[in-house]
Amino acid sequence: MVNVGPMELIIVLVIALLVLGPKRLPEAGRAVGKGMREFKDSLSGINDHDHDDDDDEDDGEPAVIRDGTTSSQS
């Protein structure tokens, strides 16, 4: 495994600041963080769509439509 010390980390951050600039560096950091979070969640099996699957099941109750009326599910 590669050991990354504080000096190497500073060099990488300075190069990123020079390449991206001060305005785009925070956006790039957020994008990298979001990508790492999604990758970690996909490895652990956590998926946001798992919670949405419960809505597809027919529980016998009518579904409420946005205008306040109801529609029975078949």
Tab-separated table of N, CA, C and O in Angstrom:
chain	number	residue	atom	x	y	z
A	1	MET	N	0.846	-1.165	0.000
A	1	MET	CA	0.000	0.000	0.000
A	1	MET	C	0.897	1.235	0.000
A	1	MET	O	1.975	1.244	0.566
A	2	VAL	N	0.426	2.259	-0.638
A	2	VAL	CA	1.210	3.478	-0.774
A	2	VAL	C	0.983	4.375	0.442
A	2	VAL	O	-0.154	4.635	0.830
A	3	ASN	N	2.060	4.811	1.040
A	3	ASN	CA	1.964	5.736	2.163
A	3	ASN	C	1.958	7.166	1.631
A	3	ASN	O	2.865	7.577	0.919
A	4	VAL	N	0.921	7.920	1.978
A	4	VAL	CA	0.820	9.315	1.568
A	4	VAL	C	1.019	10.158	2.821
A	4	VAL	O	0.184	10.163	3.720
A	5	GLY	N	2.130	10.859	2.852
A	5	GLY	CA	2.439	11.702	3.988
A	5	GLY	C	1.871	13.097	3.811
A	5	GLY	O	1.266	13.431	2.795
A	6	PRO	N	2.094	13.938	4.801
A	6	PRO	CA	1.564	15.298	4.736
A	6	PRO	C	2.175	16.121	3.589
A	6	PRO	O	1.489	16.919	2.969
A	7	MET	N	3.440	15.901	3.280
A	7	MET	CA	4.080	16.661	2.206
A	7	MET	C	3.490	16.296	0.843
A	7	MET	O	3.225	17.178	0.026
A	8	GLU	N	3.248	15.005	0.611
A	8	GLU	CA	2.645	14.589	-0.644
A	8	GLU	C	1.227	15.119	-0.784
A	8	GLU	O	0.794	15.522	-1.865
A	9	LEU	N	0.487	15.124	0.318
A	9	LEU	CA	-0.876	15.640	0.311
A	9	LEU	C	-0.895	17.134	-0.018
A	9	LEU	O	-1.733	17.598	-0.805
A	10	ILE	N	0.022	17.892	0.535
A	10	ILE	CA	0.119	19.328	0.252
A	10	ILE	C	0.456	19.555	-1.215
A	10	ILE	O	-0.127	20.437	-1.870
A	11	ILE	N	1.359	18.760	-1.758
A	11	ILE	CA	1.727	18.902	-3.176
A	11	ILE	C	0.527	18.628	-4.074
A	11	ILE	O	0.263	19.374	-5.026
A	12	VAL	N	-0.230	17.585	-3.781
A	12	VAL	CA	-1.407	17.260	-4.579
A	12	VAL	C	-2.442	18.381	-4.491
A	12	VAL	O	-3.043	18.770	-5.498
A	13	LEU	N	-2.658	18.928	-3.310
A	13	LEU	CA	-3.634	20.006	-3.142
A	13	LEU	C	-3.205	21.273	-3.868
A	13	LEU	O	-4.029	21.970	-4.462
A	14	VAL	N	-1.922	21.601	-3.844
A	14	VAL	CA	-1.427	22.780	-4.554
A	14	VAL	C	-1.582	22.603	-6.064
A	14	VAL	O	-2.010	23.525	-6.766
A	15	ILE	N	-1.274	21.418	-6.568
A	15	ILE	CA	-1.448	21.157	-8.002
A	15	ILE	C	-2.925	21.243	-8.385
A	15	ILE	O	-3.279	21.832	-9.413
A	16	ALA	N	-3.805	20.703	-7.549
A	16	ALA	CA	-5.241	20.782	-7.823
A	16	ALA	C	-5.715	22.233	-7.809
A	16	ALA	O	-6.532	22.632	-8.642
A	17	LEU	N	-5.197	23.036	-6.896
A	17	LEU	CA	-5.560	24.450	-6.839
A	17	LEU	C	-5.088	25.184	-8.086
A	17	LEU	O	-5.804	26.011	-8.638
A	18	LEU	N	-3.896	24.871	-8.560
A	18	LEU	CA	-3.382	25.519	-9.767
A	18	LEU	C	-4.155	25.102	-11.014
A	18	LEU	O	-4.423	25.917	-11.895
A	19	VAL	N	-4.536	23.829	-11.095
A	19	VAL	CA	-5.226	23.333	-12.283
A	19	VAL	C	-6.688	23.788	-12.299
A	19	VAL	O	-7.177	24.281	-13.318
A	20	LEU	N	-7.379	23.654	-11.182
A	20	LEU	CA	-8.808	23.947	-11.144
A	20	LEU	C	-9.126	25.399	-10.818
A	20	LEU	O	-10.145	25.918	-11.254
A	21	GLY	N	-8.303	26.022	-10.028
A	21	GLY	CA	-8.577	27.390	-9.605
A	21	GLY	C	-9.398	27.413	-8.331
A	21	GLY	O	-9.996	26.412	-7.931
A	22	PRO	N	-9.426	28.562	-7.679
A	22	PRO	CA	-10.118	28.649	-6.384
A	22	PRO	C	-11.641	28.542	-6.483
A	22	PRO	O	-12.298	28.184	-5.512
A	23	LYS	N	-12.226	28.830	-7.650
A	23	LYS	CA	-13.684	28.770	-7.766
A	23	LYS	C	-14.186	27.348	-7.990
A	23	LYS	O	-15.238	26.971	-7.483
A	24	ARG	N	-13.460	26.567	-8.773
A	24	ARG	CA	-13.919	25.220	-9.110
A	24	ARG	C	-13.401	24.147	-8.170
A	24	ARG	O	-13.872	23.005	-8.207
A	25	LEU	N	-12.442	24.460	-7.314
A	25	LEU	CA	-11.883	23.455	-6.403
A	25	LEU	C	-12.926	22.924	-5.411
A	25	LEU	O	-13.016	21.703	-5.224
A	26	PRO	N	-13.757	23.775	-4.774
A	26	PRO	CA	-14.782	23.212	-3.870
A	26	PRO	C	-15.792	22.329	-4.595
A	26	PRO	O	-16.225	21.311	-4.062
A	27	GLU	N	-16.161	22.701	-5.826
A	27	GLU	CA	-17.093	21.884	-6.599
A	27	GLU	C	-16.481	20.523	-6.903
A	27	GLU	O	-17.155	19.491	-6.823
A	28	ALA	N	-15.206	20.510	-7.247
A	28	ALA	CA	-14.521	19.253	-7.537
A	28	ALA	C	-14.426	18.391	-6.277
A	28	ALA	O	-14.587	17.168	-6.341
A	29	GLY	N	-14.181	19.018	-5.141
A	29	GLY	CA	-14.123	18.275	-3.881
A	29	GLY	C	-15.454	17.638	-3.538
A	29	GLY	O	-15.511	16.487	-3.095
A	30	ARG	N	-16.537	18.394	-3.753
A	30	ARG	CA	-17.870	17.832	-3.500
A	30	ARG	C	-18.161	16.669	-4.442
A	30	ARG	O	-18.738	15.660	-4.043
A	31	ALA	N	-17.784	16.816	-5.702
A	31	ALA	CA	-18.023	15.755	-6.678
A	31	ALA	C	-17.245	14.496	-6.319
A	31	ALA	O	-17.772	13.382	-6.409
A	32	VAL	N	-16.000	14.663	-5.908
A	32	VAL	CA	-15.188	13.500	-5.509
A	32	VAL	C	-15.785	12.850	-4.263
A	32	VAL	O	-15.894	11.623	-4.172
A	33	GLY	N	-16.198	13.655	-3.295
A	33	GLY	CA	-16.809	13.121	-2.081
A	33	GLY	C	-18.096	12.375	-2.360
A	33	GLY	O	-18.353	11.312	-1.798
A	34	LYS	N	-18.931	12.936	-3.250
A	34	LYS	CA	-20.180	12.274	-3.607
A	34	LYS	C	-19.904	10.957	-4.319
A	34	LYS	O	-20.567	9.950	-4.049
A	35	GLY	N	-18.918	10.953	-5.210
A	35	GLY	CA	-18.566	9.722	-5.914
A	35	GLY	C	-18.052	8.650	-4.969
A	35	GLY	O	-18.406	7.478	-5.097
A	36	MET	N	-17.230	9.056	-4.024
A	36	MET	CA	-16.705	8.087	-3.049
A	36	MET	C	-17.829	7.542	-2.176
A	36	MET	O	-17.847	6.348	-1.859
A	37	ARG	N	-18.770	8.406	-1.787
A	37	ARG	CA	-19.898	7.976	-0.964
A	37	ARG	C	-20.772	6.987	-1.728
A	37	ARG	O	-21.192	5.966	-1.178
A	38	GLU	N	-21.068	7.272	-3.007
A	38	GLU	CA	-21.872	6.354	-3.809
A	38	GLU	C	-21.151	5.020	-4.005
A	38	GLU	O	-21.777	3.965	-3.978
A	39	PHE	N	-19.845	5.071	-4.201
A	39	PHE	CA	-19.071	3.840	-4.367
A	39	PHE	C	-19.108	3.010	-3.088
A	39	PHE	O	-19.331	1.801	-3.130
A	40	LYS	N	-18.934	3.663	-1.950
A	40	LYS	CA	-18.959	2.954	-0.669
A	40	LYS	C	-20.340	2.351	-0.421
A	40	LYS	O	-20.458	1.206	0.039
A	41	ASP	N	-21.406	3.115	-0.730
A	41	ASP	CA	-22.758	2.604	-0.542
A	41	ASP	C	-23.056	1.433	-1.466
A	41	ASP	O	-23.743	0.491	-1.078
A	42	SER	N	-22.533	1.480	-2.690
A	42	SER	CA	-22.775	0.366	-3.605
A	42	SER	C	-22.043	-0.890	-3.148
A	42	SER	O	-22.535	-1.999	-3.349
A	43	LEU	N	-20.882	-0.733	-2.538
A	43	LEU	CA	-20.158	-1.902	-2.032
A	43	LEU	C	-20.850	-2.510	-0.822
A	43	LEU	O	-20.854	-3.724	-0.649
A	44	SER	N	-21.436	-1.663	0.017
A	44	SER	CA	-22.085	-2.172	1.217
A	44	SER	C	-23.511	-2.626	0.953
A	44	SER	O	-24.152	-3.188	1.824
A	45	GLY	N	-24.029	-2.389	-0.254
A	45	GLY	CA	-25.362	-2.860	-0.606
A	45	GLY	C	-26.459	-1.889	-0.264
A	45	GLY	O	-27.628	-2.198	-0.424
A	46	ILE	N	-26.130	-0.728	0.215
A	46	ILE	CA	-27.140	0.277	0.524
A	46	ILE	C	-27.525	0.956	-0.778
A	46	ILE	O	-26.680	1.404	-1.524
A	47	ASN	N	-28.841	1.034	-1.020
A	47	ASN	CA	-29.315	1.630	-2.255
A	47	ASN	C	-30.557	2.454	-1.942
A	47	ASN	O	-31.453	1.996	-1.240
A	48	ASP	N	-30.637	3.672	-2.447
A	48	ASP	CA	-31.786	4.535	-2.192
A	48	ASP	C	-33.051	3.968	-2.803
A	48	ASP	O	-34.141	4.228	-2.337
A	49	HIS	N	-32.933	3.172	-3.855
A	49	HIS	CA	-34.107	2.652	-4.522
A	49	HIS	C	-34.738	1.511	-3.737
A	49	HIS	O	-35.868	1.129	-4.039
A	50	ASP	N	-34.071	0.970	-2.735
A	50	ASP	CA	-34.644	-0.102	-1.932
A	50	ASP	C	-35.863	0.389	-1.165
A	50	ASP	O	-36.816	-0.345	-0.966
A	51	HIS	N	-35.855	1.653	-0.737
A	51	HIS	CA	-36.958	2.197	0.029
A	51	HIS	C	-38.149	2.498	-0.864
A	51	HIS	O	-39.282	2.479	-0.414
A	52	ASP	N	-37.946	2.748	-2.141
A	52	ASP	CA	-39.016	3.075	-3.066
A	52	ASP	C	-39.795	1.839	-3.494
A	52	ASP	O	-40.917	1.949	-3.969
A	53	ASP	N	-39.232	0.655	-3.344
A	53	ASP	CA	-39.888	-0.567	-3.777
A	53	ASP	C	-41.132	-0.868	-2.959
A	53	ASP	O	-42.026	-1.572	-3.420
A	54	ASP	N	-41.225	-0.344	-1.741
A	54	ASP	CA	-42.379	-0.596	-0.892
A	54	ASP	C	-43.643	0.039	-1.456
A	54	ASP	O	-44.744	-0.416	-1.191
A	55	ASP	N	-43.508	1.099	-2.251
A	55	ASP	CA	-44.656	1.792	-2.802
A	55	ASP	C	-45.354	0.970	-3.878
A	55	ASP	O	-46.519	1.189	-4.171
A	56	ASP	N	-44.678	0.020	-4.494
A	56	ASP	CA	-45.238	-0.754	-5.579
A	56	ASP	C	-46.141	-1.888	-5.091
A	56	ASP	O	-46.899	-2.448	-5.861
A	57	GLU	N	-46.059	-2.232	-3.834
A	57	GLU	CA	-46.829	-3.345	-3.316
A	57	GLU	C	-48.289	-2.941	-3.145
A	57	GLU	O	-48.613	-1.824	-2.779
A	58	ASP	N	-49.200	-3.876	-3.416
A	58	ASP	CA	-50.623	-3.631	-3.257
A	58	ASP	C	-51.022	-4.035	-1.848
A	58	ASP	O	-51.022	-5.203	-1.498
A	59	ASP	N	-51.374	-3.046	-1.034
A	59	ASP	CA	-51.758	-3.330	0.338
A	59	ASP	C	-53.269	-3.263	0.531
A	59	ASP	O	-53.762	-3.313	1.654
A	60	GLY	N	-54.043	-3.137	-0.561
A	60	GLY	CA	-55.482	-3.147	-0.465
A	60	GLY	C	-56.094	-1.782	-0.219
A	60	GLY	O	-57.297	-1.630	-0.272
A	61	GLU	N	-55.308	-0.778	0.073
A	61	GLU	CA	-55.821	0.556	0.308
A	61	GLU	C	-55.762	1.365	-0.983
A	61	GLU	O	-54.851	1.193	-1.780
A	62	PRO	N	-56.728	2.249	-1.199
A	62	PRO	CA	-56.693	3.070	-2.412
A	62	PRO	C	-55.542	4.073	-2.366
A	62	PRO	O	-55.178	4.566	-1.305
A	63	ALA	N	-54.978	4.324	-3.527
A	63	ALA	CA	-53.886	5.287	-3.624
A	63	ALA	C	-54.463	6.686	-3.717
A	63	ALA	O	-55.446	6.924	-4.415
A	64	VAL	N	-53.861	7.638	-3.026
A	64	VAL	CA	-54.321	9.023	-3.049
A	64	VAL	C	-53.588	9.746	-4.163
A	64	VAL	O	-52.366	9.726	-4.239
A	65	ILE	N	-54.360	10.387	-5.028
A	65	ILE	CA	-53.792	11.158	-6.135
A	65	ILE	C	-53.653	12.603	-5.670
A	65	ILE	O	-54.313	13.042	-4.737
A	66	ARG	N	-52.802	13.387	-6.318
A	66	ARG	CA	-52.463	14.742	-5.873
A	66	ARG	C	-53.666	15.656	-5.721
A	66	ARG	O	-53.693	16.518	-4.877
A	67	ASP	N	-54.729	15.503	-6.528
A	67	ASP	CA	-55.865	16.422	-6.428
A	67	ASP	C	-56.815	16.059	-5.289
A	67	ASP	O	-57.836	16.695	-5.100
A	68	GLY	N	-56.486	15.036	-4.517
A	68	GLY	CA	-57.271	14.674	-3.355
A	68	GLY	C	-58.212	13.508	-3.595
A	68	GLY	O	-58.791	12.972	-2.679
A	69	THR	N	-58.410	13.114	-4.854
A	69	THR	CA	-59.259	11.969	-5.145
A	69	THR	C	-58.502	10.684	-4.883
A	69	THR	O	-57.298	10.689	-4.701
A	70	THR	N	-59.216	9.587	-4.881
A	70	THR	CA	-58.567	8.304	-4.665
A	70	THR	C	-58.738	7.428	-5.886
A	70	THR	O	-59.681	7.584	-6.665
A	71	SER	N	-57.833	6.512	-6.045
A	71	SER	CA	-57.890	5.557	-7.139
A	71	SER	C	-57.594	4.193	-6.558
A	71	SER	O	-56.603	4.008	-5.862
A	72	SER	N	-58.466	3.227	-6.830
A	72	SER	CA	-58.217	1.890	-6.305
A	72	SER	C	-57.206	1.179	-7.177
A	72	SER	O	-57.270	1.260	-8.400
A	73	GLN	N	-56.266	0.498	-6.526
A	73	GLN	CA	-55.235	-0.242	-7.253
A	73	GLN	C	-55.761	-1.637	-7.510
A	73	GLN	O	-56.372	-2.255	-6.660
A	74	SER	N	-55.514	-2.168	-8.699
A	74	SER	CA	-55.979	-3.527	-8.996
A	74	SER	C	-54.849	-4.492	-9.039
A	74	SER	O	-53.728	-4.205	-9.113
